[in-house]
Coordinates of C-alpha atoms and ligand atoms in Angstrom, one line a residue:
M1 CA 32.1 -2.6 47.1
N2 CA 28.4 -3.2 47.0
E3 CA 26.7 0.2 47.5
K4 CA 24.2 -1.3 49.9
L5 CA 26.9 -2.0 52.4
Q6 CA 28.3 1.5 52.6
G7 CA 28.8 2.4 56.3
R8 CA 27.2 -0.8 57.6
T9 CA 28.6 -3.8 59.3
I10 CA 28.2 -7.4 58.2
T11 CA 27.0 -9.4 61.2
S12 CA 26.0 -12.8 59.8
M13 CA 27.2 -15.5 57.4
A14 CA 24.1 -15.1 55.3
Q15 CA 24.7 -11.4 54.9
L16 CA 28.4 -12.1 54.2
S17 CA 27.5 -14.7 51.5
E18 CA 25.6 -11.9 49.6
H19 CA 28.9 -10.0 49.3
L20 CA 31.5 -12.6 49.1
E21 CA 31.8 -16.1 47.5
L22 CA 32.4 -18.2 50.6
S23 CA 35.0 -21.0 50.4
D24 CA 34.2 -24.5 51.6
E25 CA 35.9 -24.1 55.0
E26 CA 34.0 -20.8 55.5
K27 CA 30.7 -22.4 54.5
A28 CA 31.3 -25.3 56.9
F29 CA 31.4 -22.9 59.8
Q30 CA 28.3 -23.5 62.0
E31 CA 27.1 -20.1 63.1
E32 CA 24.9 -21.4 65.9
K33 CA 27.9 -23.1 67.6
K34 CA 30.1 -20.0 67.5
Y35 CA 32.3 -18.7 70.3
L36 CA 32.5 -15.2 68.9
P37 CA 30.0 -13.2 66.9
V38 CA 30.6 -12.2 63.3
A39 CA 31.1 -8.4 62.7
I40 CA 32.9 -6.9 59.7
P41 CA 32.5 -3.2 59.2
S42 CA 32.1 -2.2 55.5
Y43 CA 35.3 -0.2 55.7
F44 CA 37.4 -3.3 56.6
F45 CA 35.4 -5.5 54.2
S46 CA 36.3 -3.1 51.4
L47 CA 40.0 -3.9 52.0
I48 CA 39.5 -7.6 51.4
N49 CA 40.4 -9.0 48.0
P50 CA 37.2 -11.0 47.3
D51 CA 39.0 -13.2 44.7
D52 CA 41.4 -14.6 47.2
P53 CA 40.0 -17.1 49.7
L54 CA 43.3 -16.9 51.6
D55 CA 43.5 -13.1 51.7
P56 CA 45.3 -12.2 55.0
L57 CA 42.6 -9.6 55.9
R58 CA 39.8 -12.0 55.2
R59 CA 41.3 -14.7 57.3
Q60 CA 41.3 -12.4 60.3
V61 CA 37.5 -11.7 60.1
V62 CA 35.7 -14.4 58.2
P63 CA 35.2 -17.5 60.4
T64 CA 36.1 -21.0 59.1
V65 CA 35.3 -24.4 60.4
H66 CA 38.8 -24.6 62.0
E67 CA 37.5 -22.2 64.6
Q68 CA 35.2 -25.0 65.9
I69 CA 38.0 -27.5 66.5
E70 CA 39.3 -27.5 70.0
E71 CA 42.8 -28.8 70.7
T72 CA 43.6 -30.6 73.9
L73 CA 45.8 -28.0 75.5
E74 CA 43.5 -25.2 74.6
D75 CA 41.2 -23.3 77.0
M76 CA 38.7 -20.4 76.9
D77 CA 40.9 -18.5 79.4
P78 CA 44.4 -19.8 79.0
L79 CA 45.9 -16.8 80.8
E80 CA 43.7 -17.5 83.8
E81 CA 42.6 -13.9 83.8
V82 CA 39.6 -14.8 85.8
E83 CA 41.9 -16.1 88.5
Y84 CA 43.7 -12.7 88.6
S85 CA 40.5 -10.7 88.5
V86 CA 39.7 -8.3 91.3
N87 CA 36.1 -8.1 90.1
D88 CA 34.5 -9.1 86.8
R89 CA 36.1 -6.1 85.0
L90 CA 39.4 -5.5 86.6
I91 CA 42.5 -7.8 86.1
H92 CA 45.5 -7.3 88.4
R93 CA 48.1 -9.6 87.0
Y94 CA 51.2 -7.4 87.3
T95 CA 52.0 -5.3 90.3
S96 CA 52.3 -1.9 88.5
R97 CA 49.4 -2.1 86.1
V98 CA 45.9 -3.2 85.8
A99 CA 43.6 -4.1 82.8
F100 CA 40.0 -2.8 82.9
L101 CA 37.5 -4.5 80.7
V102 CA 35.5 -1.4 79.5
T103 CA 33.2 -3.4 77.3
D104 CA 33.0 -6.8 75.6
I105 CA 31.7 -5.3 72.3
C106 CA 34.0 -4.6 69.3
P107 CA 33.1 -3.0 65.9
M108 CA 34.8 -6.0 64.3
Y109 CA 35.5 -9.4 65.8
C110 CA 38.9 -10.9 65.1
R111 CA 38.8 -14.7 64.7
H112 CA 42.0 -14.9 66.6
C113 CA 40.7 -13.0 69.6
F114 CA 42.4 -14.4 72.8
R115 CA 39.8 -12.9 75.2
R116 CA 36.8 -14.8 73.7
R117 CA 35.7 -16.0 77.2
F118 CA 34.5 -12.4 77.5
T119 CA 34.6 -10.7 74.0
G120 CA 31.2 -10.5 72.2
T121 CA 29.3 -12.0 75.1
F122 CA 26.9 -9.1 75.1
Q123 CA 27.5 -8.0 78.6
G124 CA 27.9 -4.4 77.4
P125 CA 29.8 -1.5 78.9
A126 CA 31.0 -1.4 82.5
T127 CA 28.5 0.2 84.8
R128 CA 29.3 3.4 86.8
E129 CA 29.6 1.2 89.9
Q130 CA 32.1 -1.1 88.3
I131 CA 34.2 1.9 87.2
E132 CA 34.0 3.5 90.6
S133 CA 34.9 0.2 92.3
A134 CA 37.9 -0.2 90.0
A135 CA 39.0 3.4 90.6
S136 CA 38.9 2.9 94.4
Y137 CA 40.8 -0.4 94.1
I138 CA 43.6 1.4 92.2
Q139 CA 43.5 4.2 94.8
Q140 CA 44.1 1.7 97.5
H141 CA 47.0 0.1 95.6
P142 CA 49.5 2.9 95.1
K143 CA 52.0 0.6 93.3
I144 CA 49.6 0.7 90.3
T145 CA 50.9 3.3 87.9
E146 CA 49.1 2.3 84.7
I147 CA 45.7 1.2 83.6
L148 CA 44.8 -0.5 80.3
L149 CA 41.4 0.4 79.1
T150 CA 40.6 -2.7 77.1
G151 CA 37.9 -5.2 76.3
G152 CA 36.4 -5.6 73.8
D153 CA 37.0 -2.3 72.1
M154 CA 36.6 0.8 74.3
M155 CA 36.0 2.9 71.3
T156 CA 32.5 1.4 70.9
L157 CA 31.5 3.6 73.8
S158 CA 30.2 7.1 73.0
D159 CA 32.6 10.0 73.7
T160 CA 30.4 11.0 76.6
R161 CA 30.7 7.6 78.2
I162 CA 34.5 7.5 77.7
D163 CA 34.7 11.0 79.1
E164 CA 32.7 10.0 82.2
M165 CA 34.9 6.9 82.7
I166 CA 38.1 8.7 82.3
S167 CA 36.9 11.5 84.7
I168 CA 36.2 8.8 87.4
F169 CA 39.7 7.2 87.0
R170 CA 41.5 10.6 86.8
S171 CA 39.8 12.1 89.8
A172 CA 40.5 9.1 91.9
C173 CA 44.1 8.7 90.6
P174 CA 45.3 11.8 88.8
H175 CA 48.7 10.4 88.0
L176 CA 47.6 7.1 86.5
V177 CA 48.9 6.6 83.0
I178 CA 46.0 5.5 80.7
R179 CA 46.5 3.1 77.8
L180 CA 43.7 3.3 75.3
C181 CA 43.7 -0.2 73.8
T182 CA 41.8 -0.2 70.6
R183 CA 41.7 -1.8 67.2
T184 CA 39.4 0.9 65.7
P185 CA 42.2 2.7 63.9
A186 CA 42.5 -0.6 61.9
S187 CA 38.9 -1.8 61.9
Y188 CA 36.8 1.4 61.8
P189 CA 39.0 4.5 61.6
A190 CA 36.1 6.9 61.1
R191 CA 35.4 6.4 64.8
I192 CA 38.5 8.5 65.6
T193 CA 36.9 11.9 65.4
N194 CA 38.2 15.4 66.3
N195 CA 35.5 15.4 69.0
L196 CA 37.0 12.3 70.6
I197 CA 40.5 13.8 70.6
S198 CA 39.4 17.1 72.1
M199 CA 37.6 15.3 74.8
L200 CA 40.7 13.3 75.7
K201 CA 42.8 16.5 75.6
K202 CA 40.8 17.9 78.5
H203 CA 42.3 15.2 80.8
T204 CA 45.7 16.6 81.4
T205 CA 47.0 15.3 84.7
A206 CA 48.7 12.2 83.2
P207 CA 49.6 10.9 79.7
F208 CA 47.5 8.7 77.5
Y209 CA 49.1 6.1 75.2
V210 CA 47.1 4.6 72.3
M211 CA 47.7 0.9 71.8
T212 CA 46.7 -0.2 68.4
Q213 CA 46.5 -3.6 66.7
F214 CA 47.7 -3.7 63.1
N215 CA 48.5 -7.2 61.8
H216 CA 49.1 -6.7 58.1
P217 CA 50.6 -3.7 56.1
R218 CA 47.4 -3.5 54.0
E219 CA 45.5 -2.4 57.2
L220 CA 47.6 0.8 57.2
T221 CA 45.4 2.7 54.8
E222 CA 45.2 6.5 54.4
Q223 CA 42.2 6.6 56.8
A224 CA 44.0 4.4 59.3
K225 CA 47.0 6.7 59.2
E226 CA 44.8 9.8 59.6
A227 CA 43.3 8.2 62.7
I228 CA 46.7 7.5 64.2
A229 CA 47.9 11.1 63.3
K230 CA 45.0 12.5 65.3
F231 CA 46.2 10.8 68.5
V232 CA 49.9 11.6 67.9
N233 CA 49.3 15.2 66.9
A234 CA 47.4 15.6 70.2
G235 CA 50.4 14.4 72.1
I236 CA 49.2 10.8 72.6
P237 CA 52.0 8.4 71.6
A238 CA 50.9 5.3 69.6
M239 CA 52.2 1.8 70.2
N240 CA 51.2 -1.3 68.2
Q241 CA 50.7 -4.9 69.3
T242 CA 50.7 -7.4 66.4
V243 CA 49.5 -10.9 66.8
L244 CA 51.7 -13.4 64.9
L245 CA 49.1 -15.2 62.7
R246 CA 49.6 -18.1 60.4
G247 CA 48.6 -17.3 56.8
V248 CA 48.3 -13.6 57.7
N249 CA 51.7 -12.2 58.7
D250 CA 54.0 -15.2 59.4
D251 CA 56.6 -14.3 56.8
V252 CA 59.5 -12.0 57.3
D253 CA 58.8 -9.6 54.4
T254 CA 55.3 -9.0 55.6
L255 CA 56.4 -8.3 59.1
E256 CA 59.3 -6.1 58.0
S257 CA 57.0 -3.9 55.8
L258 CA 54.4 -3.8 58.6
C259 CA 56.9 -2.6 61.2
N260 CA 58.5 0.0 58.9
A261 CA 55.1 1.3 57.8
L262 CA 54.1 1.6 61.4
V263 CA 57.2 3.6 62.2
F264 CA 56.5 5.8 59.2
A265 CA 53.0 6.4 60.6
R266 CA 54.6 7.3 63.9
V267 CA 53.5 4.1 65.7
K268 CA 56.1 2.3 67.7
P269 CA 55.9 -1.5 67.1
Y270 CA 55.7 -2.7 70.8
Y271 CA 54.8 -6.4 70.9
L272 CA 54.6 -9.2 68.4
F273 CA 52.6 -11.8 70.2
Q274 CA 52.8 -15.5 69.9
G275 CA 49.3 -16.9 69.7
D276 CA 47.8 -17.9 73.1
L277 CA 46.4 -21.4 73.6
V278 CA 42.8 -20.1 73.2
S279 CA 40.1 -22.5 72.1
G280 CA 39.5 -22.6 68.3
T281 CA 42.7 -20.7 67.3
A282 CA 45.1 -23.6 66.6
H283 CA 44.9 -22.8 62.8
F284 CA 46.4 -19.4 63.5
R285 CA 49.3 -20.4 65.7
V286 CA 52.8 -20.3 64.3
P287 CA 55.3 -22.9 65.7
L288 CA 57.6 -21.3 68.2
Q289 CA 60.7 -22.4 66.3
K290 CA 59.4 -20.5 63.3
G291 CA 58.4 -17.5 65.4
M292 CA 61.9 -17.3 66.8
E293 CA 63.5 -17.6 63.4
L294 CA 61.3 -14.7 62.2
E295 CA 62.3 -12.7 65.2
Q296 CA 66.0 -13.3 64.5
E297 CA 65.6 -12.3 60.8
L298 CA 63.6 -9.2 61.8
R299 CA 66.4 -8.2 64.2
K300 CA 68.8 -8.2 61.3
R301 CA 66.6 -6.2 59.1
L302 CA 64.9 -3.7 61.3
S303 CA 66.0 -0.6 63.2
G304 CA 65.7 -0.7 67.0
L305 CA 62.7 1.7 66.6
A306 CA 60.9 -0.6 64.2
M307 CA 61.7 -3.9 66.1
P308 CA 58.9 -5.2 68.4
V309 CA 59.4 -7.5 71.3
Y310 CA 58.4 -11.0 70.4
A311 CA 56.5 -12.2 73.5
I312 CA 54.4 -15.1 74.8
D313 CA 51.8 -14.7 77.4
L314 CA 52.3 -18.0 79.3
P315 CA 49.5 -20.4 80.2
Q316 CA 48.1 -20.6 83.7
G317 CA 48.6 -16.9 84.2
G318 CA 52.4 -17.1 83.9
G319 CA 52.4 -13.7 82.4
K320 CA 54.3 -12.3 79.4
V321 CA 57.9 -13.2 78.7
P322 CA 60.1 -12.2 75.8
L323 CA 61.0 -14.8 73.2
S324 CA 64.1 -14.9 71.2
K325 CA 66.8 -17.3 70.0
K326 CA 69.5 -17.6 72.7
Y327 CA 72.1 -14.9 72.1
V328 CA 73.9 -15.3 75.4
E329 CA 75.4 -18.3 77.3
E330 CA 77.9 -18.3 80.2
T331 CA 80.7 -20.7 79.3
N332 CA 83.2 -21.0 82.1
G333 CA 81.2 -20.0 85.2
C334 CA 83.9 -17.4 86.1
G335 CA 82.2 -14.4 84.4
L336 CA 83.4 -15.1 80.9
W337 CA 80.4 -15.0 78.7
T338 CA 80.0 -16.2 75.1
F339 CA 77.5 -14.6 72.8
T340 CA 76.2 -15.4 69.4
T341 CA 75.8 -12.3 67.2
V342 CA 72.7 -11.6 65.2
E343 CA 74.7 -12.8 62.2
G344 CA 75.6 -16.1 64.0
D345 CA 79.3 -15.3 64.9
K346 CA 80.7 -15.9 68.4
R347 CA 82.0 -13.1 70.7
T348 CA 83.1 -13.2 74.4
Y349 CA 82.5 -10.6 77.1
A350 CA 84.1 -10.6 80.6
D351 CA 82.5 -9.5 83.8
P352 CA 84.7 -7.1 86.0
E353 CA 85.7 -9.9 88.5
T354 CA 87.6 -11.8 85.8
T355 CA 89.4 -8.7 84.4
G356 CA 90.4 -7.4 87.8
Q357 CA 88.7 -4.0 87.2
R358 CA 86.8 -4.0 90.5
Ligands
PLP1 C1 49.6 -7.5 78.8 C2 49.0 -7.1 80.0 C3 49.3 -6.0 80.7 C4 50.4 -5.0 80.2 O1 51.6 -5.6 80.1 P1 52.9 -4.8 79.5 O2 54.0 -5.8 79.4 O3 53.2 -3.7 80.5 O4 52.4 -4.2 78.2 C5 48.7 -5.7 81.9 N1 47.7 -6.5 82.4 C6 47.4 -7.6 81.8 C7 46.3 -8.5 82.4 C8 48.0 -8.0 80.6 O5 47.6 -9.1 79.9
SF4_2 S1 39.3 -6.0 68.6 FE1 40.5 -7.0 70.2 S2 39.0 -7.6 71.7 FE2 37.9 -7.2 69.8 S3 37.8 -9.2 68.8 FE3 39.6 -8.1 68.0 S4 41.3 -8.9 69.3 FE4 39.3 -9.4 70.4

C-alpha cells in the first residue's frame, strides 16, 4: 500500500484514483449526485486486490455508476422505519426491542447500505436529550427487553460518549440487553481497544452482544479476529449479520467458508440478509430463487452453529421473515404432514390426533 495512506481514510473519488486504477463503471460515478459519502479506511483499502476491478471487497466500498440507477420499486426507506419511529433516533418496530440510531457516521460507507436515508447525512451523534428521551420511552414500555445501538456505526463515538450513553440507558433500564451493532471489527479493527472493552465491562447489570457485519471471508483478517476476541474474552458474545451481495458473496463456497471462519473466530452467524429494495442497490441484489438455493445448499454443508437464518426485511415495514425453500406441506388436512428432506427425499410425520396418542 502507498505509504502516504497509512492510517488515513480515502474520502473522495479523486483521492481514490491516486491509489487505484478506476474501472469505467467506477469513473462514471458522479460524486456530486451521490446518496452516500465515500469513505474507505486505509486498513480496508489494503485488503483490496488493486488488479481486480471485480474484487469482492472493492465492490462493497468503491461506488459505481450503478448506484445512481433507481429502480421503480426502490425507495430510500423501504422498511418504513420513519413510520415506526418514536422520534428521529428511536425505531420501535417489534414489541420487545428497539433500534436507537446513535449516529449517522461510519468509518467506512458500504455501497449496499440499506439505511442510506440516514447514514452519512452528517447529522452527527445523538444529543444527550435524544438519548434521555429514548431511555424514558423504554422505561415506559416494559415489554422492551433489548436495544440495538446502531446507525451509522456507534464505534465512531469516543469511549467517553459511549460510556455516557450506556450509563443513561442502563440507569433508566438496568436489565435492558444492549446490542452493539458495528462494522468496525471488519472496517477499522484498530478502533476496538482495551480501553473500550474495560469501559463496557463496568456496565454489569445486563449483557451486551456485539453484532458484526462480515460479508466475505477475506474480511476476517488477524486484526479483525483480534478485535472480535476482545469482545468475546470480555464475556460479550459476538453474532454476525451478512448481507447477501451479488458479486461479493453470492456463491455457496464463499458463504460456507465465511460462516465456518466466523464460528472459528467465535462469532455465531446470525442472519444472512436478502438485499432490501433500497434506492441504488439493484446491482447488489441476488434473485430470491438463487438465494433460497444457496440457503438449501448451505443447510446441507454447515453445522447448525454455522448456519445463519436467511431473512428478508419486508417492504412497507412488514418486518423480518425467514426465507427458505419449503420443507413442510400438510397433505391430507387430518394432521398427516409430508416433508421434503434437505437432500430432497420425502418423509411423513403425524400429529397426535391421527395416531390416537392423545
Ligand atoms: C432487525 C431489527 C431489529 C432486531 O430484530 P431481530 O430479529 O431481533 O434481530 C429490531 N428493530 C429493527 C427496527 C430492526 O430492523
Ligand atoms: S457500516 Fe452499516 S450503517 Fe455504515 S454504511 Fe455500512 S451498512 Fe451502512
